[in-house]
PDB file of C-alpha atoms in Angstrom:
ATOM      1  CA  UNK A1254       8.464 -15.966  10.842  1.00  0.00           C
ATOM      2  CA  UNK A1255       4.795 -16.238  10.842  1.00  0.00           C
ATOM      3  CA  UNK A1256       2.903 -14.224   8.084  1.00  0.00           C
ATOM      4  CA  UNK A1257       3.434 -12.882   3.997  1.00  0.00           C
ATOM      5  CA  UNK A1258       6.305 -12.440   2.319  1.00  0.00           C
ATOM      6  CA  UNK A1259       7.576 -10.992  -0.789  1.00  0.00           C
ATOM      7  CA  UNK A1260      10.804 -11.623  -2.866  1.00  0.00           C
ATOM      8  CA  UNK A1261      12.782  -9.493  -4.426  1.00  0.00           C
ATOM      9  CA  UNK A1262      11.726  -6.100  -2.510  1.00  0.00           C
ATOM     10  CA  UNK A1263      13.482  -4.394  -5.290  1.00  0.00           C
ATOM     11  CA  UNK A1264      13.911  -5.497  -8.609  1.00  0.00           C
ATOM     12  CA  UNK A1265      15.781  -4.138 -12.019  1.00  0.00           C
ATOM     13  CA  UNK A1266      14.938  -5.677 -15.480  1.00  0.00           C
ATOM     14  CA  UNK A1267      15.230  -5.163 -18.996  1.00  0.00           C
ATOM     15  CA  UNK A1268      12.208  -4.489 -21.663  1.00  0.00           C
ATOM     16  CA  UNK A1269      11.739  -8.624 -22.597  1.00  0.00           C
ATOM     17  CA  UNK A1270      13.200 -10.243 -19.618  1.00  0.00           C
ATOM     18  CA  UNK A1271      11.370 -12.619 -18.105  1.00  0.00           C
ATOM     19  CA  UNK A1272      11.020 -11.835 -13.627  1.00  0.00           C
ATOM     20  CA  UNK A1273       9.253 -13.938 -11.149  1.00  0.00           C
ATOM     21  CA  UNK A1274       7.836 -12.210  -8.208  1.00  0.00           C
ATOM     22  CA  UNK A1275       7.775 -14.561  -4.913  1.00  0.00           C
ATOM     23  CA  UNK A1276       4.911 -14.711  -2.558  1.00  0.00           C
ATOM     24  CA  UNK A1277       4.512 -17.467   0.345  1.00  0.00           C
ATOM     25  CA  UNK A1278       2.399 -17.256   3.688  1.00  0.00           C
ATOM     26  CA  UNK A1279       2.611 -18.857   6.073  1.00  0.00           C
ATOM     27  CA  UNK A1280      -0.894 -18.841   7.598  1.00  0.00           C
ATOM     28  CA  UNK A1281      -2.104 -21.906   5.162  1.00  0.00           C
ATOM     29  CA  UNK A1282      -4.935 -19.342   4.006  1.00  0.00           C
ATOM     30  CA  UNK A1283      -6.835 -20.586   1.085  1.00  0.00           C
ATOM     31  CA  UNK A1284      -6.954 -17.406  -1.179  1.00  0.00           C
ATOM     32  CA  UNK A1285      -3.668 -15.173  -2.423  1.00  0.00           C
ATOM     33  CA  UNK A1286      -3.939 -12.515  -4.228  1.00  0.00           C
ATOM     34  CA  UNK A1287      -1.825 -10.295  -7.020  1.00  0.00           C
ATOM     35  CA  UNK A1288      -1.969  -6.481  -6.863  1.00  0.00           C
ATOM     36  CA  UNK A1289      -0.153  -3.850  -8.619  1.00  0.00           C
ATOM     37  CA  UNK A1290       0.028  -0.584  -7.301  1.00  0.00           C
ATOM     38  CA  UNK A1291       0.003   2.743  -9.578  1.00  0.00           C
ATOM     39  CA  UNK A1292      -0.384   6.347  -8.901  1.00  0.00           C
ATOM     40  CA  UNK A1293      -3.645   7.179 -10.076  1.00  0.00           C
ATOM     41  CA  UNK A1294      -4.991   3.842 -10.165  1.00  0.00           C
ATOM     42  CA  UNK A1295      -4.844   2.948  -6.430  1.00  0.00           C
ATOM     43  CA  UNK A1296      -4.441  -0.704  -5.821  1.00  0.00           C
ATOM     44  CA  UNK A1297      -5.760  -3.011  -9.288  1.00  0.00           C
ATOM     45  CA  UNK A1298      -5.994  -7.378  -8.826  1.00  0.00           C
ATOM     46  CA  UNK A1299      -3.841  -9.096 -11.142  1.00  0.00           C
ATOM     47  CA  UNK A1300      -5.088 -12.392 -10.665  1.00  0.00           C
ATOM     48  CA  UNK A1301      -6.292 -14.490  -7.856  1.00  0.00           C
ATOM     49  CA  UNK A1302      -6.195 -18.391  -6.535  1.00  0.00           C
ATOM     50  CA  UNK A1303      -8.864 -19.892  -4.426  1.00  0.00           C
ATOM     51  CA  UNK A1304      -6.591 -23.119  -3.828  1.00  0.00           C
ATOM     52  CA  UNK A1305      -3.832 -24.728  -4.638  1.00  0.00           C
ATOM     53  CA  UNK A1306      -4.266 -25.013  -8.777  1.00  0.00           C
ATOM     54  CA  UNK A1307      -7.276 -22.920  -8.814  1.00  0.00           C
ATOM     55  CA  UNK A1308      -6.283 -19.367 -10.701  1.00  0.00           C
ATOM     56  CA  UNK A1309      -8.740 -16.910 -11.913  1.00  0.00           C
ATOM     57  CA  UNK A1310      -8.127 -13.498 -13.733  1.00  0.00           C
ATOM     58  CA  UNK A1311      -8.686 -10.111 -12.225  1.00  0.00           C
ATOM     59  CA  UNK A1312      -8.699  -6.613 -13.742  1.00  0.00           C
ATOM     60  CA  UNK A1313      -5.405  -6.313 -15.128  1.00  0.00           C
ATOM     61  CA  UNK A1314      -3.992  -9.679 -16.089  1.00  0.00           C
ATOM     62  CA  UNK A1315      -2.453  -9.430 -19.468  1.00  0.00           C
ATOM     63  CA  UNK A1316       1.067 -10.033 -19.581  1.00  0.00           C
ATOM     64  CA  UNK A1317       1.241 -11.806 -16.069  1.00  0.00           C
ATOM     65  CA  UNK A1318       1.110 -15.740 -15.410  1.00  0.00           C
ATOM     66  CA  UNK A1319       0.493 -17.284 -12.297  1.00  0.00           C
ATOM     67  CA  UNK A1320       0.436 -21.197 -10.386  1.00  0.00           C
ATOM     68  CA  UNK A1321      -0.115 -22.272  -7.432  1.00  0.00           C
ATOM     69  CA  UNK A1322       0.953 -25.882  -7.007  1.00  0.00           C
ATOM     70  CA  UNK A1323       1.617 -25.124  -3.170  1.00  0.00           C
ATOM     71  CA  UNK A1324      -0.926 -23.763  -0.846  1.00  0.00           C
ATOM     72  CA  UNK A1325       1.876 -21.388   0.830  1.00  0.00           C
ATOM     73  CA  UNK A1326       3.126 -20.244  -2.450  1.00  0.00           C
ATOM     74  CA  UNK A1327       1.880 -17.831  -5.032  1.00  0.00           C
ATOM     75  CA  UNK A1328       4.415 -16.862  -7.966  1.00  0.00           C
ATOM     76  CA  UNK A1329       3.767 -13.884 -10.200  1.00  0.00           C
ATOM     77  CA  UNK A1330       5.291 -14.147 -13.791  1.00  0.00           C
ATOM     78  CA  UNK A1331       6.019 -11.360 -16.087  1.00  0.00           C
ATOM     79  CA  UNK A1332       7.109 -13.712 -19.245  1.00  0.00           C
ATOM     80  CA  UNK A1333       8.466 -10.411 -21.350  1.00  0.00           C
ATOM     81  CA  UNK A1334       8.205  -7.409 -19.055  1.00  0.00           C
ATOM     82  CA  UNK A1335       7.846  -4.443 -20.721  1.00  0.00           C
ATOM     83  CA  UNK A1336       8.200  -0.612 -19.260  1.00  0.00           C
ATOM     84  CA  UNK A1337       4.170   0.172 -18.701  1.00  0.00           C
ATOM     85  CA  UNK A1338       4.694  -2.711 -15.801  1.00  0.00           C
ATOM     86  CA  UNK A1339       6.921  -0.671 -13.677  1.00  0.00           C
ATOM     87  CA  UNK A1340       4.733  -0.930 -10.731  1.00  0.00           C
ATOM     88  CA  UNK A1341       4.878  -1.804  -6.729  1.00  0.00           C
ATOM     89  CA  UNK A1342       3.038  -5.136  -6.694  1.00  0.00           C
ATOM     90  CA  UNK A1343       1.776  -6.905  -3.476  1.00  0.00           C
ATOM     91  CA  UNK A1344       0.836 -10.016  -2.522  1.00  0.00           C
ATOM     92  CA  UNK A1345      -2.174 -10.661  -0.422  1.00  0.00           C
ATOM     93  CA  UNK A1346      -4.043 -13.774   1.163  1.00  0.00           C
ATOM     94  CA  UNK A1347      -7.368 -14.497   2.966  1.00  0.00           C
ATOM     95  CA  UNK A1348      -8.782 -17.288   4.755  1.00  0.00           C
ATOM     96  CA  UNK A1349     -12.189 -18.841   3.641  1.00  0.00           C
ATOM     97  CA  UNK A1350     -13.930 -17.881   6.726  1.00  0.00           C
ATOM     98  CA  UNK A1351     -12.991 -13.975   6.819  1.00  0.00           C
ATOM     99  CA  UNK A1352     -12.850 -11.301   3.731  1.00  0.00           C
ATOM    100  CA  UNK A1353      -9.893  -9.342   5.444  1.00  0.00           C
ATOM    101  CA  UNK A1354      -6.925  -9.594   3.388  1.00  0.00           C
ATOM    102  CA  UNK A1355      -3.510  -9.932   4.977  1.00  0.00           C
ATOM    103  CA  UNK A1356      -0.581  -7.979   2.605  1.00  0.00           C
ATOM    104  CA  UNK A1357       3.222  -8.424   1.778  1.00  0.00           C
ATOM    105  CA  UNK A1358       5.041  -5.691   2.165  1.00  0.00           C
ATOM    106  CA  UNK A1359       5.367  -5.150  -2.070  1.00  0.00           C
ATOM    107  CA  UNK A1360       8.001  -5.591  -4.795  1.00  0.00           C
ATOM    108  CA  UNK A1361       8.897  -2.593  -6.575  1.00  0.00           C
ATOM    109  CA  UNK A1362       9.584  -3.720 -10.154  1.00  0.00           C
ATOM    110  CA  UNK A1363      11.559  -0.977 -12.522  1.00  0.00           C
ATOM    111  CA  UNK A1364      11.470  -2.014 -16.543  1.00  0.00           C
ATOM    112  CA  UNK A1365      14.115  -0.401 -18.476  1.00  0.00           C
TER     113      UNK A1365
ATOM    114  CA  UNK B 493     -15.877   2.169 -14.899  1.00  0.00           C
ATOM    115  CA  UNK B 494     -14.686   2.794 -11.227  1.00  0.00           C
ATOM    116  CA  UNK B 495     -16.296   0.846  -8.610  1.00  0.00           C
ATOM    117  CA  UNK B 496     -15.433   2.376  -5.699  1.00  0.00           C
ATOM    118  CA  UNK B 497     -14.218   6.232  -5.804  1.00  0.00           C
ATOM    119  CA  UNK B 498     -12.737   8.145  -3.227  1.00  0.00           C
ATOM    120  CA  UNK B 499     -12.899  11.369  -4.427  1.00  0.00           C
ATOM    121  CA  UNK B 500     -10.424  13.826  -2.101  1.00  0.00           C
ATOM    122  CA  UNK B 501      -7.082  12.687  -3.139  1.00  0.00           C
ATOM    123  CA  UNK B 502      -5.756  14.049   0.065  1.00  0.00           C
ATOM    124  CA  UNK B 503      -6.992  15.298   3.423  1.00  0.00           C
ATOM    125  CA  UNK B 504      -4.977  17.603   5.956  1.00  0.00           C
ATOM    126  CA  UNK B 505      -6.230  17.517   9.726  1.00  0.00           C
ATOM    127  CA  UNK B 506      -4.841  19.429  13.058  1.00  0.00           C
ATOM    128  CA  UNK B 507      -3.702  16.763  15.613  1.00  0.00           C
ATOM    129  CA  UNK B 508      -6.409  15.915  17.881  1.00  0.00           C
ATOM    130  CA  UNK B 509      -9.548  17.008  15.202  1.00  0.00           C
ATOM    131  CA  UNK B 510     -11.450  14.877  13.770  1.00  0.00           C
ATOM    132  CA  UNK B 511     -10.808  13.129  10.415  1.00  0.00           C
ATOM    133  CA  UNK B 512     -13.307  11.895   7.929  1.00  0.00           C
ATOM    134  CA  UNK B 513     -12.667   9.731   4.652  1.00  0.00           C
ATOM    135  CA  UNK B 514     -15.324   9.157   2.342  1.00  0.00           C
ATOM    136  CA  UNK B 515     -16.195   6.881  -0.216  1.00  0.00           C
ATOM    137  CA  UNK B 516     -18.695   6.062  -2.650  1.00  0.00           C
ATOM    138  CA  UNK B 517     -19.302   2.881  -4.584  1.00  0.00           C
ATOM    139  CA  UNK B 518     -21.848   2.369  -7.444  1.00  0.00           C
ATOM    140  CA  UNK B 519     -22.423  -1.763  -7.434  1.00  0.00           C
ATOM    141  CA  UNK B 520     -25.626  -2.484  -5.232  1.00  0.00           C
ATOM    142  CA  UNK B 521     -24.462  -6.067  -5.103  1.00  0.00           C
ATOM    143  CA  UNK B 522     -21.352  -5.103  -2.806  1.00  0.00           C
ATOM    144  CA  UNK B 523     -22.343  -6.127   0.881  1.00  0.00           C
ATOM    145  CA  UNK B 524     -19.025  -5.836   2.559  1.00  0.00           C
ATOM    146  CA  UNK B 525     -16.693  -3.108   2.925  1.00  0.00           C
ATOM    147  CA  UNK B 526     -13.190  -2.843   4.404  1.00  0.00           C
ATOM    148  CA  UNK B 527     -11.305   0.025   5.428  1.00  0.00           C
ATOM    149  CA  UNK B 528      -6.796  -0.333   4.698  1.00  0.00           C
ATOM    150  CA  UNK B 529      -4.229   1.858   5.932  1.00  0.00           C
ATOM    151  CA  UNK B 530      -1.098   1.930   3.763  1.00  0.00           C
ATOM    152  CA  UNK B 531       2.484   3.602   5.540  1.00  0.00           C
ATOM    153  CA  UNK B 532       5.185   4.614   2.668  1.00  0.00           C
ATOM    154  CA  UNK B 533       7.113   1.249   1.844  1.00  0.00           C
ATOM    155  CA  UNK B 534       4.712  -0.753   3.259  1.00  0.00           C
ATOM    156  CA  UNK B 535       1.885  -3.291   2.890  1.00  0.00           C
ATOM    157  CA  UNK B 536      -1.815  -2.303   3.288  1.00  0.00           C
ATOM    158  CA  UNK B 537      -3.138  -3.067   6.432  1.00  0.00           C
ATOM    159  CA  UNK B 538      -6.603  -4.067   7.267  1.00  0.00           C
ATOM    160  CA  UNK B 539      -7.930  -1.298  10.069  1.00  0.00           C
ATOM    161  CA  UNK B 540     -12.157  -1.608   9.710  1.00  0.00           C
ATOM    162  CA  UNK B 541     -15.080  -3.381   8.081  1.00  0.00           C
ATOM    163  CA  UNK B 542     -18.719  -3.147   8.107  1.00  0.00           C
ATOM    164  CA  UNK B 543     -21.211  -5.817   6.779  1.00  0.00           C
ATOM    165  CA  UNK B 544     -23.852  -4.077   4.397  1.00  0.00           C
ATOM    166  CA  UNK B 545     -26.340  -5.267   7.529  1.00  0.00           C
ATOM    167  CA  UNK B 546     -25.102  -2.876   9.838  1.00  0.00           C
ATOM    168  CA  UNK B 547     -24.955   0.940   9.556  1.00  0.00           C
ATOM    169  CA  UNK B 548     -21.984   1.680  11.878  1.00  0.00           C
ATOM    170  CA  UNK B 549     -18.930  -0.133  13.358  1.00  0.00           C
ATOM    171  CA  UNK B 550     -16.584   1.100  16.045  1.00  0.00           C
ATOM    172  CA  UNK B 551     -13.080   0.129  17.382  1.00  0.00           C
ATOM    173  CA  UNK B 552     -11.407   2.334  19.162  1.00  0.00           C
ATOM    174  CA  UNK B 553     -10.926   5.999  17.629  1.00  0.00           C
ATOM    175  CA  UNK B 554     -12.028   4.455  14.292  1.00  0.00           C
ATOM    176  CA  UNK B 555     -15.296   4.171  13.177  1.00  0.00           C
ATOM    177  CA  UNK B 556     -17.284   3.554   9.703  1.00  0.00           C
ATOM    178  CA  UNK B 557     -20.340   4.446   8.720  1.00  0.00           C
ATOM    179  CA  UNK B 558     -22.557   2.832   6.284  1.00  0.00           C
ATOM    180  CA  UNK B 559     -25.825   4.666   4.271  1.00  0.00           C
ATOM    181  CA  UNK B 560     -26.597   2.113   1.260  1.00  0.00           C
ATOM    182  CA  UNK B 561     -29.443   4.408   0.217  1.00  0.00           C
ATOM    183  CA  UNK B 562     -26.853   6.796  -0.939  1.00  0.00           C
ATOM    184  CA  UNK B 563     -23.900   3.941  -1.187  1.00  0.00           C
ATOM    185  CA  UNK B 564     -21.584   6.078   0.254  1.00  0.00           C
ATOM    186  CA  UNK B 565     -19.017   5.050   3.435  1.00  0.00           C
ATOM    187  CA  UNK B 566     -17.054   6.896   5.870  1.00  0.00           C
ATOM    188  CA  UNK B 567     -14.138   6.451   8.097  1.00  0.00           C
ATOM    189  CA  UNK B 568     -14.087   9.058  11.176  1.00  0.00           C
ATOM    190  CA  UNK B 569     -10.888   8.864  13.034  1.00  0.00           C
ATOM    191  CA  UNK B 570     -11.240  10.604  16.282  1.00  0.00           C
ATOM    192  CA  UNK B 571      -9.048  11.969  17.856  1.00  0.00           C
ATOM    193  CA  UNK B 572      -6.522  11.962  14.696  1.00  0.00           C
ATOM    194  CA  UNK B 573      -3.142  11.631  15.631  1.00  0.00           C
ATOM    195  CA  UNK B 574       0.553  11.874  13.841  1.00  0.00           C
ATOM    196  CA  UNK B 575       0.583   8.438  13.566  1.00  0.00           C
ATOM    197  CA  UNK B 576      -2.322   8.057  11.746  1.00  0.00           C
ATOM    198  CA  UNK B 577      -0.728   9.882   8.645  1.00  0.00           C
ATOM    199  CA  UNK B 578      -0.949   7.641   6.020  1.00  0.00           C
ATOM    200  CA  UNK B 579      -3.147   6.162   2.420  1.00  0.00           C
ATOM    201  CA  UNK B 580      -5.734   5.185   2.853  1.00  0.00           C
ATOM    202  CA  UNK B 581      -8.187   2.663   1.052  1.00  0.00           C
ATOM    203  CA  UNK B 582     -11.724   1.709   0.867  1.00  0.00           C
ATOM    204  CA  UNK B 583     -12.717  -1.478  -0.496  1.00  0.00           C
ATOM    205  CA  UNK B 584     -15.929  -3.334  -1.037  1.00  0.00           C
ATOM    206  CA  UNK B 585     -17.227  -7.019  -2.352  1.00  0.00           C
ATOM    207  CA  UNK B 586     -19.874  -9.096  -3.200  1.00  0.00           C
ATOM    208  CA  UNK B 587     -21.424 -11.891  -1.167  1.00  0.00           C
ATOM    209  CA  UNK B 588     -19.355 -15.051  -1.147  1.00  0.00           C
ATOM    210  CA  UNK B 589     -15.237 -15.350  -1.149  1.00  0.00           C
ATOM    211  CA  UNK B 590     -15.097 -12.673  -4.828  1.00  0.00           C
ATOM    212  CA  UNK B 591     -12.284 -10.665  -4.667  1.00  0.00           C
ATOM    213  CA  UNK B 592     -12.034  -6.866  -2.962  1.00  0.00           C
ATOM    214  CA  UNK B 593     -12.571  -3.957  -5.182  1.00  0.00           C
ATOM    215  CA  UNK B 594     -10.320  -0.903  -3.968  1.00  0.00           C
ATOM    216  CA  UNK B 595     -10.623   2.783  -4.313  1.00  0.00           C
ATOM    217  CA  UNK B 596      -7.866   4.997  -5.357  1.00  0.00           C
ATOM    218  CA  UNK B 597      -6.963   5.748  -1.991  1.00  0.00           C
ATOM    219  CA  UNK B 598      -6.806   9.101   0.257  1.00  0.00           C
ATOM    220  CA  UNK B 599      -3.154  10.545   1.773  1.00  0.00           C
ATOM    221  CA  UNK B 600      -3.793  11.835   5.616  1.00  0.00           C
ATOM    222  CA  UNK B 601      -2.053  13.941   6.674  1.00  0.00           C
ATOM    223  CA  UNK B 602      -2.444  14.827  10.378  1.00  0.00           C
ATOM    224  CA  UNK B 603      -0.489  17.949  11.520  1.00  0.00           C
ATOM    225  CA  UNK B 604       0.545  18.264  14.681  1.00  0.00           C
TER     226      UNK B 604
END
């Protein structure tokens, strides 16, 4: 199917397990975007990729890694999640030519 | 320091009334501004945008207005219906592919 997706939907982990959070579109856009989604905070950017191999830090970026060795594909790495990362995260994309972003329909991540 | 604020937290409306979301953003250099609509359990999705060159854009029962002298926004949904219960989001940029800036959002509730 033609669009965003996001893997796991739902995810349980431990304080100082390591998670991956899946994104892949399917429109060959050139940006994708990390959000994370908190009451009070609205939605906050994680990090960012122009291209394949081209990341860039947002607001919130500390304890997250990214790549992006595929144009389609966008992993989110927590490398030891801790309990103030409980969040909904979403995945977004954009082509060059247009600023509206297209969004996932969002992981919610609990840390215990 | 907030970027974009959308101060009412929520908003309730009659069915068929008019509904108007407001935001305010304090960087002069944003020139584009997007409107999302967010469901529960869903994705944002992309509903309006105005270029900082225009003062008003309309499509369909949504429209947003633009006044940079007081860099505030609006989003007037006319006639509101049920459906249109939802969060929603403003965000704004700067010129060039930078990333979107979002506000904290605004629950609608439209009550039939």
């Amino acid at each position: 199917d033609a669009g965003i997706t996001q893997s796991p939907r739902y995810k349980i982990t431990e304080t100082g397990r390591q998670v991956t959070l899946m994104c892949h579109q399917t429109w060959s856009h050139s940006y994708m975007f990390w959000y994370r989604q908190d009451l009070g905070h609205g939605l906050r950017l994680i990090y960012y990729s122009a291209a394949a191999d081209i990341t860039d830090k947002g607001e919130v970026p500390d304890g997250y890694v990214v790549s992006r060795s595929k144009t389609e594909n966008f992993p989110l790495t927590l490398e030891s999640a801790t309990r103030s990362q409980t969040s909904v995260y979403f995945c977004a994309s954009s082509d060059v030519r247009t600023y509206e972003q297209y969004f996932g329909p969002g992981t919610r991540l609990t840390v215990t | 320091d907030q970027q974009v604020k959308q101060n009412s937290p929520s908003l309730s409306v009659q069915e068929g009334r008019i509904s108007i979301l407001n935001c305010d953003y304090t960087n002069s250099m944003f020139d584009y501004f997007l409107w999302y609509k967010k469901y529960p359990a869903e994705g944002p999705t992309f509903l309006i945008s105005i270029s900082s060159i225009k003062d008003k854009n309309e499509d369909g029962r949504f429209t947003v207005f633009l006044n940079k002298s007081a860099k505030h926004l609006s989003l007037h949904i006319v006639p509101s219906q049920p459906g249109d219960s939802a969060v929603y989001f403003c965000a704004a940029k700067r010129t060039g592919n930078t990333p979107l800036v979002f506000g904290k959002g605004t629950r609608l509730s439209v009550i039939a």
